[in-house]
Coordinates of C-alpha atoms in Angstrom, one line a residue:
Chain A
L190 CA -172.6 -6.9 49.2
L191 CA -170.4 -4.3 47.6
F192 CA -171.9 -1.8 49.6
A193 CA -171.0 -3.8 52.4
M194 CA -167.5 -3.9 51.6
G195 CA -167.4 -0.1 51.0
L196 CA -168.8 0.3 54.5
G197 CA -166.3 -2.1 56.1
T198 CA -163.3 -0.1 54.4
T199 CA -165.1 3.0 55.3
I200 CA -165.6 2.2 59.1
T201 CA -161.8 1.4 59.3
F202 CA -160.9 4.7 57.6
A203 CA -163.0 6.6 60.0
S204 CA -162.3 4.8 63.1
S205 CA -159.9 5.9 65.8
H206 CA -160.9 3.2 68.1
W207 CA -159.3 -0.3 67.9
L208 CA -162.8 -2.0 68.4
L209 CA -164.1 0.0 65.4
A210 CA -161.2 -0.7 63.3
W211 CA -161.7 -4.1 63.9
M212 CA -165.0 -4.3 63.1
G213 CA -164.6 -2.7 59.9
L214 CA -162.0 -5.3 59.0
E215 CA -164.5 -8.1 59.9
I216 CA -167.2 -6.5 57.7
N217 CA -164.8 -6.4 54.6
T218 CA -164.0 -10.1 55.3
L219 CA -167.5 -11.2 55.6
A220 CA -169.0 -9.2 52.9
I221 CA -166.4 -10.4 50.2
L222 CA -166.7 -14.1 51.3
P223 CA -170.0 -14.7 49.2
L224 CA -168.5 -12.9 46.3
M225 CA -165.7 -15.4 46.3
C226 CA -168.1 -18.3 46.5
Q227 CA -170.3 -17.3 43.8
S228 CA -169.1 -19.9 41.2
H229 CA -170.1 -22.8 43.1
H230 CA -167.1 -24.7 42.1
P231 CA -165.3 -26.5 44.8
R232 CA -162.2 -24.8 44.1
A233 CA -163.8 -21.4 44.9
V234 CA -165.1 -22.7 47.8
E235 CA -161.9 -23.8 49.0
A236 CA -160.1 -20.4 48.1
T237 CA -162.9 -18.9 50.3
I238 CA -162.4 -21.2 53.2
K239 CA -158.6 -20.7 53.0
Y240 CA -159.2 -16.8 52.9
F241 CA -161.7 -16.7 55.6
L242 CA -159.4 -18.4 57.9
T243 CA -156.5 -16.5 57.4
Q244 CA -158.3 -13.3 57.7
A245 CA -160.3 -14.4 60.9
T246 CA -156.9 -15.3 62.5
A247 CA -155.6 -11.9 61.5
A248 CA -158.5 -10.4 62.8
A249 CA -158.5 -12.5 66.0
M250 CA -154.8 -11.5 66.7
L251 CA -155.7 -7.9 65.9
L252 CA -158.2 -7.9 68.6
F253 CA -156.1 -9.8 71.0
A254 CA -153.2 -7.0 70.6
S255 CA -155.7 -4.1 71.1
I256 CA -157.0 -5.7 74.0
T257 CA -153.6 -6.1 75.4
N258 CA -152.8 -2.6 74.6
A259 CA -156.0 -1.3 76.2
W260 CA -155.0 -3.7 79.3
I261 CA -151.5 -1.9 79.7
T262 CA -152.0 1.5 78.7
G263 CA -156.0 1.7 79.6
Q264 CA -157.0 3.5 76.5
W265 CA -158.2 2.4 73.1
N266 CA -157.0 5.2 70.7
L267 CA -155.2 3.9 67.6
E268 CA -152.5 6.3 67.6
F269 CA -151.2 6.1 70.9
M270 CA -149.8 2.6 71.0
S271 CA -146.5 2.9 72.5
Y272 CA -145.8 -0.7 73.9
S273 CA -143.5 -3.0 71.6
L274 CA -145.6 -6.2 72.2
P275 CA -149.0 -5.1 71.1
T276 CA -147.6 -3.0 68.3
T277 CA -145.6 -5.9 67.0
L278 CA -148.7 -8.4 67.2
V279 CA -150.8 -5.7 65.4
T280 CA -148.2 -5.3 62.6
V281 CA -148.0 -9.1 62.1
A282 CA -151.7 -9.7 62.1
L283 CA -152.1 -6.9 59.4
A284 CA -149.2 -8.5 57.4
L285 CA -151.2 -11.6 57.4
K286 CA -154.3 -9.8 56.4
I287 CA -152.6 -8.4 53.2
G288 CA -150.4 -11.2 52.6
L289 CA -147.0 -10.1 53.3
A290 CA -144.1 -13.0 53.5
P291 CA -143.7 -15.2 55.3
L292 CA -147.5 -15.1 55.9
H293 CA -148.2 -15.2 52.2
A294 CA -149.0 -18.6 51.8
W295 CA -152.6 -18.2 51.2
M296 CA -152.2 -15.5 48.5
P297 CA -151.5 -17.5 45.4
E298 CA -153.9 -20.5 46.2
V299 CA -156.9 -18.1 47.1
L300 CA -156.3 -16.1 44.1
Q301 CA -156.2 -19.0 41.9
G302 CA -159.4 -20.5 43.0
L303 CA -161.2 -17.0 42.3
D304 CA -162.3 -15.7 39.0
L305 CA -160.7 -12.8 37.8
T306 CA -163.1 -9.9 38.9
T307 CA -163.2 -11.1 42.7
G308 CA -159.5 -11.6 42.5
L309 CA -159.2 -8.1 41.6
I310 CA -161.1 -6.8 44.5
L311 CA -159.4 -8.8 46.7
S312 CA -156.0 -7.6 45.8
T313 CA -157.0 -4.1 45.4
W314 CA -159.7 -3.2 47.6
Q315 CA -159.2 -5.3 50.7
K316 CA -155.7 -4.1 51.0
L317 CA -156.9 -0.5 51.7
A318 CA -158.4 -0.9 55.1
P319 CA -155.3 -2.9 56.7
F320 CA -153.0 -0.2 55.2
C321 CA -154.6 2.6 56.9
L322 CA -154.4 1.0 60.1
L323 CA -150.9 0.2 59.5
L324 CA -149.8 3.8 58.5
Q325 CA -151.7 4.9 62.1
I326 CA -149.8 2.9 64.3
N327 CA -146.4 4.0 65.3
P328 CA -144.1 0.8 65.1
S329 CA -141.9 0.5 67.7
N330 CA -140.0 -2.3 66.0
T331 CA -138.5 -1.1 62.7
S332 CA -136.4 -4.1 62.2
L333 CA -139.7 -6.1 61.7
L334 CA -141.2 -4.2 59.1
L335 CA -137.8 -4.2 57.1
I336 CA -137.6 -7.8 57.4
L337 CA -141.5 -8.5 56.3
G338 CA -140.8 -6.0 53.3
L339 CA -137.7 -7.6 52.0
A340 CA -139.0 -11.1 52.4
S341 CA -141.9 -10.1 50.7
T342 CA -140.0 -8.9 47.9
L343 CA -137.9 -11.9 47.6
V344 CA -140.7 -14.3 47.9
G345 CA -142.9 -12.3 45.4
G346 CA -140.1 -12.6 42.9
W347 CA -138.8 -15.9 43.5
G348 CA -142.3 -17.3 43.8
G349 CA -143.8 -16.1 40.6
L350 CA -140.9 -17.4 38.6
N351 CA -142.4 -20.6 37.6
Q352 CA -146.2 -20.1 37.1
N353 CA -148.0 -20.2 34.2
Q354 CA -151.4 -19.4 35.8
L355 CA -152.1 -15.7 35.5
R356 CA -153.9 -15.7 39.0
K357 CA -150.8 -16.9 40.8
I358 CA -148.5 -14.8 38.9
L359 CA -150.6 -11.7 40.1
A360 CA -150.9 -12.9 43.6
Y361 CA -146.9 -13.1 43.7
S362 CA -146.5 -9.6 42.2
S363 CA -149.2 -8.3 44.6
I364 CA -146.8 -9.8 47.6
A365 CA -143.8 -8.3 46.1
H366 CA -145.3 -4.8 45.7
L367 CA -146.8 -4.8 49.1
G368 CA -143.3 -5.6 50.5
W369 CA -141.9 -2.6 48.5
M370 CA -144.6 -0.7 50.3
I371 CA -143.9 -1.9 53.9
L372 CA -140.0 -1.3 53.4
V373 CA -140.7 2.6 53.3
L374 CA -143.6 2.8 55.8
Q375 CA -141.9 4.0 59.0
F376 CA -139.8 6.5 57.1
F377 CA -142.2 8.2 54.7
P378 CA -145.6 7.1 54.7
S379 CA -146.9 9.0 52.0
L380 CA -144.5 7.1 49.5
T381 CA -146.3 3.8 50.8
L382 CA -149.6 5.8 49.7
L383 CA -148.1 6.4 46.5
T384 CA -146.9 3.0 45.7
L385 CA -150.3 1.7 46.8
L386 CA -152.3 3.8 44.6
M387 CA -149.8 3.1 41.4
Y388 CA -150.2 -0.5 42.5
F389 CA -153.9 -0.4 42.2
V390 CA -154.0 1.3 38.8
M391 CA -151.8 -1.2 37.4
T392 CA -153.1 -4.2 38.8
F393 CA -156.8 -2.9 38.0
S394 CA -155.6 -2.4 34.4
L395 CA -154.0 -6.1 34.3
F396 CA -156.9 -7.6 35.5
I397 CA -159.1 -5.9 33.4
S398 CA -156.9 -6.8 30.4
F399 CA -157.1 -10.5 31.3
K400 CA -160.6 -10.7 31.9
V401 CA -161.4 -9.2 28.4
N402 CA -159.0 -11.7 26.8
N403 CA -160.9 -14.4 29.1
S404 CA -157.7 -15.9 29.9
T405 CA -156.3 -17.3 33.1
T406 CA -152.9 -19.1 31.7
I407 CA -150.1 -17.5 29.9
N408 CA -150.8 -20.1 26.9
S409 CA -154.4 -18.6 26.3
L410 CA -152.8 -15.0 26.3
S411 CA -150.9 -15.7 23.7
M412 CA -154.1 -15.7 21.4
S413 CA -155.0 -12.1 22.3
W414 CA -153.0 -10.5 19.4
S415 CA -155.7 -11.4 17.1
K416 CA -158.4 -10.7 19.4
T417 CA -157.6 -7.3 20.7
P418 CA -154.6 -6.0 19.2
I419 CA -154.7 -2.7 21.3
I420 CA -154.8 -4.6 24.5
S421 CA -151.9 -6.6 23.5
S422 CA -149.7 -3.9 22.9
M423 CA -150.5 -1.6 26.1
V424 CA -150.3 -4.9 28.4
P425 CA -146.3 -5.1 28.2
F426 CA -146.1 -1.3 29.2
I427 CA -148.2 -2.2 32.3
L428 CA -146.3 -5.0 33.0
L429 CA -143.1 -3.4 32.6
S430 CA -144.5 -0.6 35.1
L431 CA -145.3 -3.2 37.3
G432 CA -141.9 -4.2 37.0
G433 CA -140.5 -0.8 37.6
L434 CA -138.7 0.1 34.3
P435 CA -137.9 3.8 34.2
P436 CA -139.6 5.5 31.6
L437 CA -143.0 4.1 33.0
S438 CA -144.8 5.2 35.9
G439 CA -144.2 2.4 37.9
F440 CA -140.4 3.3 38.2
L441 CA -141.5 6.6 40.3
P442 CA -142.4 4.7 43.7
K443 CA -139.6 2.3 43.4
W444 CA -137.0 5.2 42.9
L445 CA -138.4 7.3 45.4
I446 CA -138.5 4.3 47.9
L447 CA -134.8 3.5 47.2
Q448 CA -134.0 7.1 47.6
E449 CA -135.5 7.0 51.0
L450 CA -133.9 3.9 52.0
T451 CA -130.4 5.0 51.2
K452 CA -131.1 8.4 53.2
Q453 CA -131.8 6.2 56.0
S454 CA -128.2 4.4 55.5
L455 CA -129.9 1.2 54.6
A456 CA -128.1 0.9 51.4
P457 CA -127.6 -2.9 51.5
L458 CA -131.3 -3.4 52.0
A459 CA -132.1 -1.1 49.1
T460 CA -129.8 -2.9 46.7
L461 CA -131.4 -6.2 47.9
A462 CA -135.1 -5.1 47.0
A463 CA -133.9 -3.6 43.8
L464 CA -132.3 -7.0 42.7
S465 CA -135.4 -9.0 43.9
A466 CA -137.6 -6.4 41.6
L467 CA -135.3 -7.9 38.9
L468 CA -136.7 -11.4 39.5
S469 CA -140.3 -10.1 39.3
L470 CA -139.6 -8.3 36.1
Y471 CA -138.4 -11.7 34.8
F472 CA -141.8 -13.1 34.7
Y473 CA -143.6 -10.1 33.9
L474 CA -141.4 -9.9 30.5
R475 CA -141.9 -13.7 30.3
I476 CA -145.8 -12.8 30.0
S477 CA -145.2 -9.7 27.8
Y478 CA -143.2 -12.1 25.4
A479 CA -146.1 -14.8 25.4
M480 CA -148.5 -12.2 24.6
T481 CA -147.0 -9.4 22.4
L482 CA -143.8 -10.3 21.2
T483 CA -144.8 -13.6 19.6
M484 CA -147.4 -14.4 17.0
S485 CA -148.9 -17.8 17.9
P486 CA -149.4 -19.9 14.7
N487 CA -152.9 -20.7 15.5
T488 CA -155.5 -18.3 14.8
L489 CA -158.5 -20.2 16.4
L490 CA -159.8 -18.5 19.3
N491 CA -160.2 -20.2 22.6
A492 CA -163.4 -18.0 23.4
L493 CA -164.7 -14.8 22.0
P494 CA -164.8 -11.7 24.2
W495 CA -168.4 -10.7 24.7
R496 CA -167.6 -7.5 26.9
L497 CA -165.2 -4.4 26.5
P498 CA -165.1 -2.5 29.8
S499 CA -163.6 0.7 29.8
N500 CA -159.8 0.8 29.6
Q501 CA -159.1 4.3 30.6
H502 CA -157.0 3.1 33.6
T503 CA -154.4 2.0 31.1
L504 CA -153.6 5.9 30.0
P505 CA -151.8 6.5 33.3
L506 CA -149.3 4.1 32.5
A507 CA -148.4 5.3 29.2
I508 CA -147.6 8.8 31.3
T509 CA -143.8 8.8 31.9
T510 CA -142.5 10.4 34.9
Chain B
M210 CA -163.1 -64.0 61.1
S211 CA -162.1 -63.6 64.7
L212 CA -164.8 -61.1 65.2
P213 CA -168.0 -63.2 65.3
K214 CA -166.0 -65.5 67.6
I215 CA -165.6 -62.8 70.3
S216 CA -169.1 -61.9 70.0
R217 CA -170.1 -65.4 70.4
V218 CA -167.7 -66.2 73.6
P219 CA -169.5 -64.1 76.1
A220 CA -172.9 -65.4 75.1
S221 CA -171.7 -69.1 75.9
R222 CA -170.0 -68.2 79.2
L223 CA -172.7 -66.0 80.3
L224 CA -174.5 -68.6 82.4
S225 CA -171.5 -69.4 84.4
A226 CA -170.9 -65.8 84.4
V227 CA -173.8 -65.4 86.7
H228 CA -172.3 -67.4 89.5
D229 CA -168.7 -66.0 89.2
P230 CA -168.4 -62.7 87.1
R231 CA -164.8 -62.2 87.3
W232 CA -163.1 -65.5 86.5
P233 CA -164.5 -66.3 83.0
L234 CA -164.2 -62.8 81.9
R235 CA -160.5 -62.6 82.7
S236 CA -159.7 -66.1 81.0
A237 CA -161.7 -64.7 77.8
A238 CA -160.1 -61.4 77.7
P239 CA -156.4 -62.4 77.0
L240 CA -157.9 -64.9 74.3
A241 CA -160.1 -62.2 72.7
V242 CA -157.9 -58.9 72.8
P243 CA -154.7 -59.6 71.0
K244 CA -156.4 -61.0 68.1
R245 CA -158.9 -57.9 67.9
A246 CA -155.7 -55.5 68.4
L247 CA -153.8 -57.2 65.6
T248 CA -156.5 -57.5 63.0
Q249 CA -158.0 -53.8 63.7
S250 CA -154.8 -52.0 63.6
G251 CA -154.4 -50.4 60.2
Y252 CA -155.9 -51.5 57.0
R253 CA -155.6 -54.7 55.7
R254 CA -156.5 -54.8 51.7
P255 CA -158.7 -57.7 51.2
G256 CA -157.0 -60.4 49.1
Q257 CA -153.5 -59.8 51.1
P258 CA -152.5 -62.5 53.3
R259 CA -153.1 -61.6 56.9
E260 CA -150.2 -60.7 59.2
D261 CA -150.7 -61.9 62.8
K262 CA -147.4 -60.5 64.2
P263 CA -147.5 -57.9 66.8
P264 CA -146.1 -54.4 65.6
W265 CA -142.6 -54.9 67.3
Q266 CA -142.0 -58.1 65.4
R267 CA -143.3 -56.4 61.8
I268 CA -140.2 -54.0 61.8
K269 CA -138.2 -54.4 58.8
F270 CA -135.2 -52.4 59.1
D271 CA -132.8 -52.3 56.1
F272 CA -130.1 -49.8 56.3
S273 CA -129.3 -50.0 52.6
K274 CA -132.6 -49.3 51.6
G275 CA -133.2 -46.5 53.6
L276 CA -130.0 -44.9 52.2
E277 CA -131.2 -45.6 48.8
G278 CA -134.5 -44.0 49.7
I279 CA -132.8 -40.8 50.9
T280 CA -130.4 -40.7 47.9
K281 CA -133.6 -41.0 45.6
H282 CA -135.4 -38.2 47.1
F283 CA -132.5 -36.0 47.2
K284 CA -131.7 -36.8 43.6
L285 CA -135.3 -35.8 42.9
L286 CA -135.2 -32.5 44.9
R287 CA -132.2 -31.5 43.0
Q288 CA -134.1 -32.3 39.8
E289 CA -136.9 -30.2 40.9
F290 CA -134.5 -27.2 41.6
S291 CA -132.9 -27.8 38.3
D292 CA -136.6 -27.9 36.3
R293 CA -137.1 -24.9 38.0
L294 CA -134.6 -22.9 36.5
V295 CA -135.6 -24.0 33.0
G296 CA -139.0 -23.4 33.4
P297 CA -142.5 -24.3 34.2
E298 CA -142.8 -28.0 34.7
G299 CA -139.0 -28.3 33.7
K300 CA -139.6 -27.3 29.9
P301 CA -138.8 -23.8 28.6
I302 CA -141.5 -21.4 28.4
I303 CA -141.6 -21.3 24.5
E304 CA -142.2 -25.2 24.8
H305 CA -145.0 -24.8 27.1
M306 CA -146.6 -22.1 25.0
L307 CA -146.5 -23.9 21.8
E308 CA -147.5 -27.4 23.1
Q309 CA -150.7 -28.6 21.7
N310 CA -150.4 -32.4 22.5
R311 CA -148.7 -34.1 25.1
V312 CA -148.5 -37.9 25.9
I313 CA -148.9 -38.4 29.7
W314 CA -148.8 -42.1 29.9
E315 CA -146.9 -44.3 27.5
F316 CA -146.4 -48.1 27.8
R317 CA -143.0 -48.8 26.6
G318 CA -141.1 -50.7 29.2
P319 CA -142.1 -52.8 32.5
D320 CA -141.5 -49.5 34.5
S321 CA -144.6 -48.1 33.0
L322 CA -146.7 -50.5 34.5
Q323 CA -145.7 -49.5 37.9
E324 CA -147.5 -46.2 37.7
W325 CA -150.9 -48.3 37.4
T326 CA -152.8 -49.7 40.4
L327 CA -155.5 -52.3 39.5
S328 CA -158.6 -52.9 41.5
S329 CA -161.5 -55.1 41.2
D330 CA -164.3 -56.8 42.8
R331 CA -162.1 -59.0 44.8
E332 CA -161.8 -56.6 47.4
I333 CA -165.4 -56.4 48.7
G334 CA -165.4 -60.3 48.5
G335 CA -166.4 -60.8 44.8
Q336 CA -164.9 -63.0 42.3
S337 CA -163.9 -60.9 39.4
E338 CA -159.9 -60.6 38.3
I339 CA -158.2 -58.3 36.6
H340 CA -154.3 -58.2 35.5
L341 CA -152.2 -56.0 33.7
K342 CA -149.1 -56.8 31.4
L343 CA -147.5 -55.3 28.6
G344 CA -148.8 -56.1 25.2
K345 CA -146.8 -57.1 22.2
N346 CA -143.1 -56.0 21.7
N347 CA -143.6 -53.9 24.6
E348 CA -145.6 -51.4 22.9
T349 CA -148.9 -51.1 24.6
C350 CA -150.3 -52.2 28.0
F351 CA -152.8 -55.1 28.2
L352 CA -155.4 -55.1 30.7
Y353 CA -157.4 -58.2 30.9
G354 CA -159.2 -60.2 33.4
T355 CA -162.6 -61.7 34.1
L356 CA -165.8 -59.7 35.2
Q357 CA -168.2 -61.7 37.4
S358 CA -171.3 -59.8 38.6
A359 CA -172.2 -62.4 41.3
P360 CA -172.3 -60.2 44.5
P361 CA -170.3 -61.3 47.6
R362 CA -172.1 -62.9 50.6
D363 CA -172.0 -60.4 53.0
G364 CA -175.5 -59.7 53.4
E365 CA -175.4 -55.9 52.3
T366 CA -174.1 -55.7 49.0
R367 CA -176.6 -56.0 46.3
Y368 CA -174.7 -55.4 43.2
S369 CA -171.1 -56.2 42.1
G370 CA -169.1 -56.9 39.3
Y371 CA -166.3 -54.2 38.4
C372 CA -162.7 -54.0 37.6
S373 CA -160.8 -50.8 37.3
M374 CA -157.5 -49.6 36.5
R375 CA -156.2 -46.3 38.2
S376 CA -153.0 -44.2 37.8
K377 CA -150.9 -43.7 40.8
Q378 CA -150.6 -40.3 42.4
P379 CA -147.7 -38.5 40.9
L380 CA -145.2 -37.7 43.7
V381 CA -142.1 -35.3 43.8
S382 CA -139.0 -35.8 46.0
F383 CA -140.1 -36.8 49.7
D384 CA -143.4 -38.3 48.5
R385 CA -145.4 -35.0 48.2
K386 CA -148.2 -34.8 45.8
K387 CA -147.7 -33.4 42.4
H388 CA -150.7 -32.8 40.3
H389 CA -151.0 -32.8 36.4
D390 CA -151.3 -29.3 35.0
W391 CA -153.6 -29.6 31.9
S392 CA -154.6 -26.2 31.6
S393 CA -153.4 -25.6 28.3
F394 CA -155.3 -28.5 26.9
N395 CA -159.0 -29.4 26.7
T396 CA -159.3 -32.7 25.2
L397 CA -158.4 -36.4 26.5
H398 CA -156.9 -38.3 23.6
L399 CA -156.8 -42.3 23.9
R400 CA -155.5 -44.8 21.5
I401 CA -157.2 -48.0 22.6
R402 CA -158.3 -51.5 21.4
G403 CA -161.1 -52.9 23.4
D404 CA -163.6 -55.7 22.9
G405 CA -166.7 -53.8 22.5
R406 CA -167.4 -53.3 26.1
P407 CA -168.2 -49.9 27.4
W408 CA -165.7 -48.5 29.8
M409 CA -165.6 -45.3 31.9
V410 CA -163.0 -43.1 32.4
N411 CA -162.6 -41.3 35.7
I412 CA -160.4 -38.4 36.2
A413 CA -159.7 -37.1 39.9
A414 CA -158.8 -33.8 40.5
E415 CA -157.1 -32.4 43.5
S416 CA -160.0 -31.7 46.4
Y417 CA -159.2 -29.7 49.7
F418 CA -162.1 -31.2 51.8
T419 CA -162.3 -34.5 53.2
H420 CA -165.8 -35.0 51.8
Q421 CA -164.9 -34.6 48.3
K422 CA -161.7 -37.0 48.2
D423 CA -164.2 -39.6 46.0
D424 CA -165.2 -37.0 43.8
L425 CA -164.5 -38.3 40.1
Y426 CA -165.2 -36.6 36.9
S427 CA -166.1 -39.2 34.5
Y428 CA -167.4 -40.1 30.8
F429 CA -168.0 -43.3 29.0
L430 CA -165.6 -44.7 26.6
Y431 CA -167.3 -47.1 24.1
T432 CA -164.8 -49.5 22.5
R433 CA -165.2 -51.1 19.1
G434 CA -164.0 -54.5 19.6
G435 CA -162.5 -55.0 16.2
P436 CA -158.8 -55.6 15.5
Y437 CA -158.3 -52.2 14.5
W438 CA -157.0 -49.4 17.0
Q439 CA -159.6 -46.8 17.8
D440 CA -158.6 -43.2 18.5
V441 CA -160.9 -41.6 21.1
K442 CA -160.8 -38.0 21.7
I443 CA -163.1 -36.5 24.7
P444 CA -163.2 -33.1 25.5
F445 CA -162.9 -32.2 29.1
S446 CA -165.9 -30.2 29.3
K447 CA -167.9 -33.5 28.8
F448 CA -166.9 -35.0 32.0
F449 CA -169.5 -35.1 34.6
L450 CA -169.1 -35.2 38.4
T451 CA -169.7 -38.4 40.2
H452 CA -169.3 -39.2 43.7
R453 CA -168.3 -42.9 44.7
G454 CA -170.4 -43.8 41.5
R455 CA -173.5 -41.6 41.6
I456 CA -174.0 -38.7 39.4
Q457 CA -174.3 -35.5 41.4
D458 CA -177.0 -32.9 40.6
N459 CA -174.7 -30.0 41.0
Q460 CA -172.4 -30.3 38.2
H461 CA -169.5 -28.2 37.6
P462 CA -166.7 -28.3 35.0
L463 CA -163.6 -30.1 35.8
W464 CA -160.5 -27.8 36.5
L465 CA -157.6 -28.9 34.7
D466 CA -155.1 -27.1 36.5
K467 CA -154.7 -29.8 39.3
V468 CA -155.2 -33.2 38.0
N469 CA -154.4 -36.2 40.2
T470 CA -155.1 -39.7 38.7
I471 CA -156.9 -41.0 35.7
G472 CA -158.5 -44.4 35.4
F473 CA -160.7 -46.8 33.4
T474 CA -163.4 -48.8 34.9
L475 CA -165.4 -51.6 33.7
G476 CA -168.9 -52.2 35.2
D477 CA -171.2 -53.3 32.7
K478 CA -173.2 -56.3 34.1
A479 CA -171.9 -58.9 31.3
D480 CA -169.7 -61.6 32.9
G481 CA -167.1 -63.1 31.2
P482 CA -163.6 -62.2 30.1
F483 CA -162.5 -58.7 28.9
Q484 CA -159.5 -57.1 27.8
L485 CA -158.3 -53.6 26.9
E486 CA -155.5 -52.7 25.1
I487 CA -154.0 -49.2 25.4
D488 CA -151.4 -47.6 23.3
F489 CA -151.2 -44.0 25.0
I490 CA -153.1 -41.7 27.0
G491 CA -152.5 -38.0 26.1
V492 CA -154.0 -34.7 26.1
C493 CA -154.4 -32.3 23.4
K494 CA -155.6 -28.8 22.5
D495 CA -158.6 -28.8 20.0
Y496 CA -159.0 -25.2 19.1
A497 CA -162.3 -25.6 17.6
H498 CA -163.8 -27.1 20.7
T499 CA -165.3 -24.0 22.3
E500 CA -167.7 -25.7 24.8
D501 CA -167.4 -24.5 28.2
F502 CA -169.3 -27.3 30.0
A503 CA -171.7 -30.0 28.5
Y504 CA -174.3 -29.9 31.4
E505 CA -176.6 -27.6 33.1
V506 CA -175.1 -25.8 36.0
Y507 CA -177.9 -24.1 37.4
K508 CA -181.1 -25.8 38.9
R509 CA -183.8 -26.2 36.2
N510 CA -186.6 -25.9 38.8
P511 CA -185.3 -23.6 41.5
E512 CA -187.4 -23.3 44.6
V513 CA -188.9 -20.1 44.9

């Protein structure tokens, strides 16, 4: 199954023909579905079905757009999409695939229904293939991407504010970060890649630290100071880095994106995006407050951790820019 | 019932229908069709009086009530917005983090009884009764009634005799469903005074598929019967999955982040009066309880 997922992403990466790219995306979706269903809980099945439906819709839209493009221009090559309608449709389809606002509604529910490892795979690996397609097409509709990006950052910030389920918070943070990535896609694609990479590293370490604590709510996180004090001290750094605070490495992509946006004379957009980053920072701070800055009076544990996977991904985060 | 009458009418007129097929049918049709249309439009809860008015006469338009409804919903919406500014579920995060016990249902006034729905055997034609009132000094709720396990005479029900009380689905503004989020707790705490009968506690969680709408997670509640109050603590890991009363083979633990309703059912086959007094229903966090789920999740004898 994992091999199939790797295969799917690789096919999409290596493809220059639309059909092959679509096939890669489909293989990706289908391969992850049994992984999501593994726990046999009806909530997991619900998450799987929701994920499947959204991804299938997106793939169908993608296929439709590529066929339209082939109909109009007569060629299937990925890089040469020149008409606005197929390009727009492809962008919207890929936005649905990765969970950008306003097509984000499935993300929190789906992540909530899954266990932490599968959720990790969903929010990191599954974003690679659609991004590679997004990078290769030439967007003719610049404002669409900007609107998607800005809406995602705002929604990601506001939506995550009142959650106490960690997986939903991570879903909203994923939406916000993807918004940042999309904002700069048409101006400086390598910044998108940089943001993606940073986001991967940070989310990976977050998921792993939550898995070690075996916690899915903020409350159960508050016990972690007695279980693994090292993780409790590192997680605020990770979270603040996700929020984009200066000395941590998460600030780097945000800063460069803002710089790029101002160079393109989109200063109000940059301001709005920065303000919405503040919103998401609030709930990152809240998690770190619950986890590290308060010592809960009760020392009995919810569940004892039984495995300690390698946490070396936390190291890059402590490195300053 | 009008239904058997309709089925009987063509049979008696069948002989005359042989000679003149159109006329009897035409005269039978206006008699049969309106009655059938009226009783088959929507669900009528058994025990409620039947209304034989056509739909256009059943409209009750009241402007002031409509306005009241709209203002109520907008107030709830505004409350929701301001709650969101405070923190999750309207409480600041520090309170949410430190919460270890929460009383969900308390019976301190007549409004608290509005949150509960009673149902009994009577709906399918049996003779059990159930009533709910406030106990002494408006401090508790008093559930009482009579259980009769005589099955209704409809030819298909074999066993009968049940009474139950179920909480109503909590609603937010504009009648949207709200779920109880009990993910920071792991035990159900009840303070009850029963009469020695065994009750069942049923918790209904939010389900996505239609075939799961009757999924309930149940556990037993054995009451003592004495004049003394009984504190019952049931961990949520002990609740097993049932569907329409039948215990399922594939069990899974109850997820506490979307709980809809809780209910109490009496179904022991002892006819006679019963009573149950509930002081409060709350949830608490038992730190010493580390069990995830009390029952096997995997198949004991898997097919190879």
